[in-house]
Tab-separated table of C-alpha atoms in Angstrom:
chain	number	residue	atom	x	y	z
A	231	MET	CA	-0.276	55.301	89.654
A	232	SER	CA	-3.328	57.368	88.857
A	233	ALA	CA	-3.889	58.958	85.433
A	234	ASP	CA	-3.660	62.355	87.171
A	235	GLU	CA	-0.059	61.738	88.246
A	236	PRO	CA	2.851	62.270	85.833
A	237	ASP	CA	5.384	59.627	84.882
A	238	VAL	CA	8.866	60.728	85.992
A	239	ILE	CA	11.976	59.579	84.133
A	240	MET	CA	15.454	60.553	85.353
A	241	CYS	CA	17.885	60.711	82.404
A	242	PRO	CA	21.510	59.926	83.286
A	243	ASP	CA	23.547	63.155	82.959
A	244	GLY	CA	20.428	64.868	81.621
A	245	PRO	CA	17.032	66.279	82.490
A	246	MET	CA	14.111	64.903	84.443
A	247	LEU	CA	11.379	64.010	81.962
A	248	LEU	CA	7.744	64.370	82.971
A	249	ARG	CA	4.906	62.799	81.008
A	250	GLY	CA	1.330	63.767	81.713
A	251	ASN	CA	-0.208	66.744	83.487
A	252	HIS	CA	2.130	68.199	86.073
A	253	ARG	CA	3.013	71.188	88.199
A	254	ILE	CA	6.530	72.086	89.313
A	255	ALA	CA	7.983	74.900	91.415
A	256	ASP	CA	11.355	76.510	90.711
A	257	GLU	CA	13.916	77.493	93.358
A	258	SER	CA	12.134	80.825	93.982
A	259	GLY	CA	8.777	79.092	94.512
A	260	GLU	CA	7.195	80.133	91.199
A	261	VAL	CA	4.809	77.382	90.099
A	262	PHE	CA	4.628	76.211	86.504
A	263	GLU	CA	1.675	74.097	85.417
A	264	THR	CA	1.507	72.384	82.073
A	265	GLU	CA	-0.663	69.906	80.257
A	266	ARG	CA	1.992	69.231	77.637
A	267	PRO	CA	2.367	65.543	76.897
A	268	PHE	CA	6.105	65.726	77.683
A	269	SER	CA	8.385	68.213	79.505
A	270	ALA	CA	12.121	68.205	80.278
A	271	VAL	CA	13.112	69.813	83.583
A	272	CYS	CA	16.691	71.029	84.159
A	273	ARG	CA	18.685	69.141	86.790
A	274	CYS	CA	22.158	70.608	86.128
A	275	GLY	CA	21.224	74.200	87.003
A	276	LYS	CA	22.854	75.642	83.858
A	277	SER	CA	19.775	76.050	81.625
A	278	ALA	CA	18.977	79.604	80.523
A	279	SER	CA	15.280	78.667	80.492
A	280	ARG	CA	14.983	77.068	83.936
A	281	PRO	CA	13.087	75.255	85.161
A	282	TRP	CA	13.034	73.782	81.639
A	283	CYS	CA	16.023	72.011	80.108
A	284	ASP	CA	17.717	73.731	77.164
A	285	GLY	CA	20.434	71.106	76.601
A	286	SER	CA	23.162	72.943	78.565
A	287	HIS	CA	23.992	69.709	80.404
A	288	LYS	CA	25.625	68.458	77.197
A	289	LEU	CA	28.406	71.024	77.700
A	290	LEU	CA	29.196	69.821	81.238
A	291	HIS	CA	31.719	67.122	82.121
A	292	ARG	CA	29.985	63.748	82.161
A	293	THR	CA	30.009	61.828	85.439
A	294	LYS	CA	30.380	58.476	83.646
A	295	PRO	CA	32.407	57.570	80.564
A	296	ALA	CA	30.374	57.445	77.350
């Protein structure tokens, strides 16, 4: 993987974590570019700050027992 590509980490029952420079597009096609060292992207669709995760997934029923 090149240094220009982000690392992607899928958190079980949680967000997608991106490390490194990255660009993402939301469901309407708006593009967000960031050079933050770390970003959490919503996967549950319940975040009030989409495309970013705000922790709303913690209120949803878990798919696997804790």
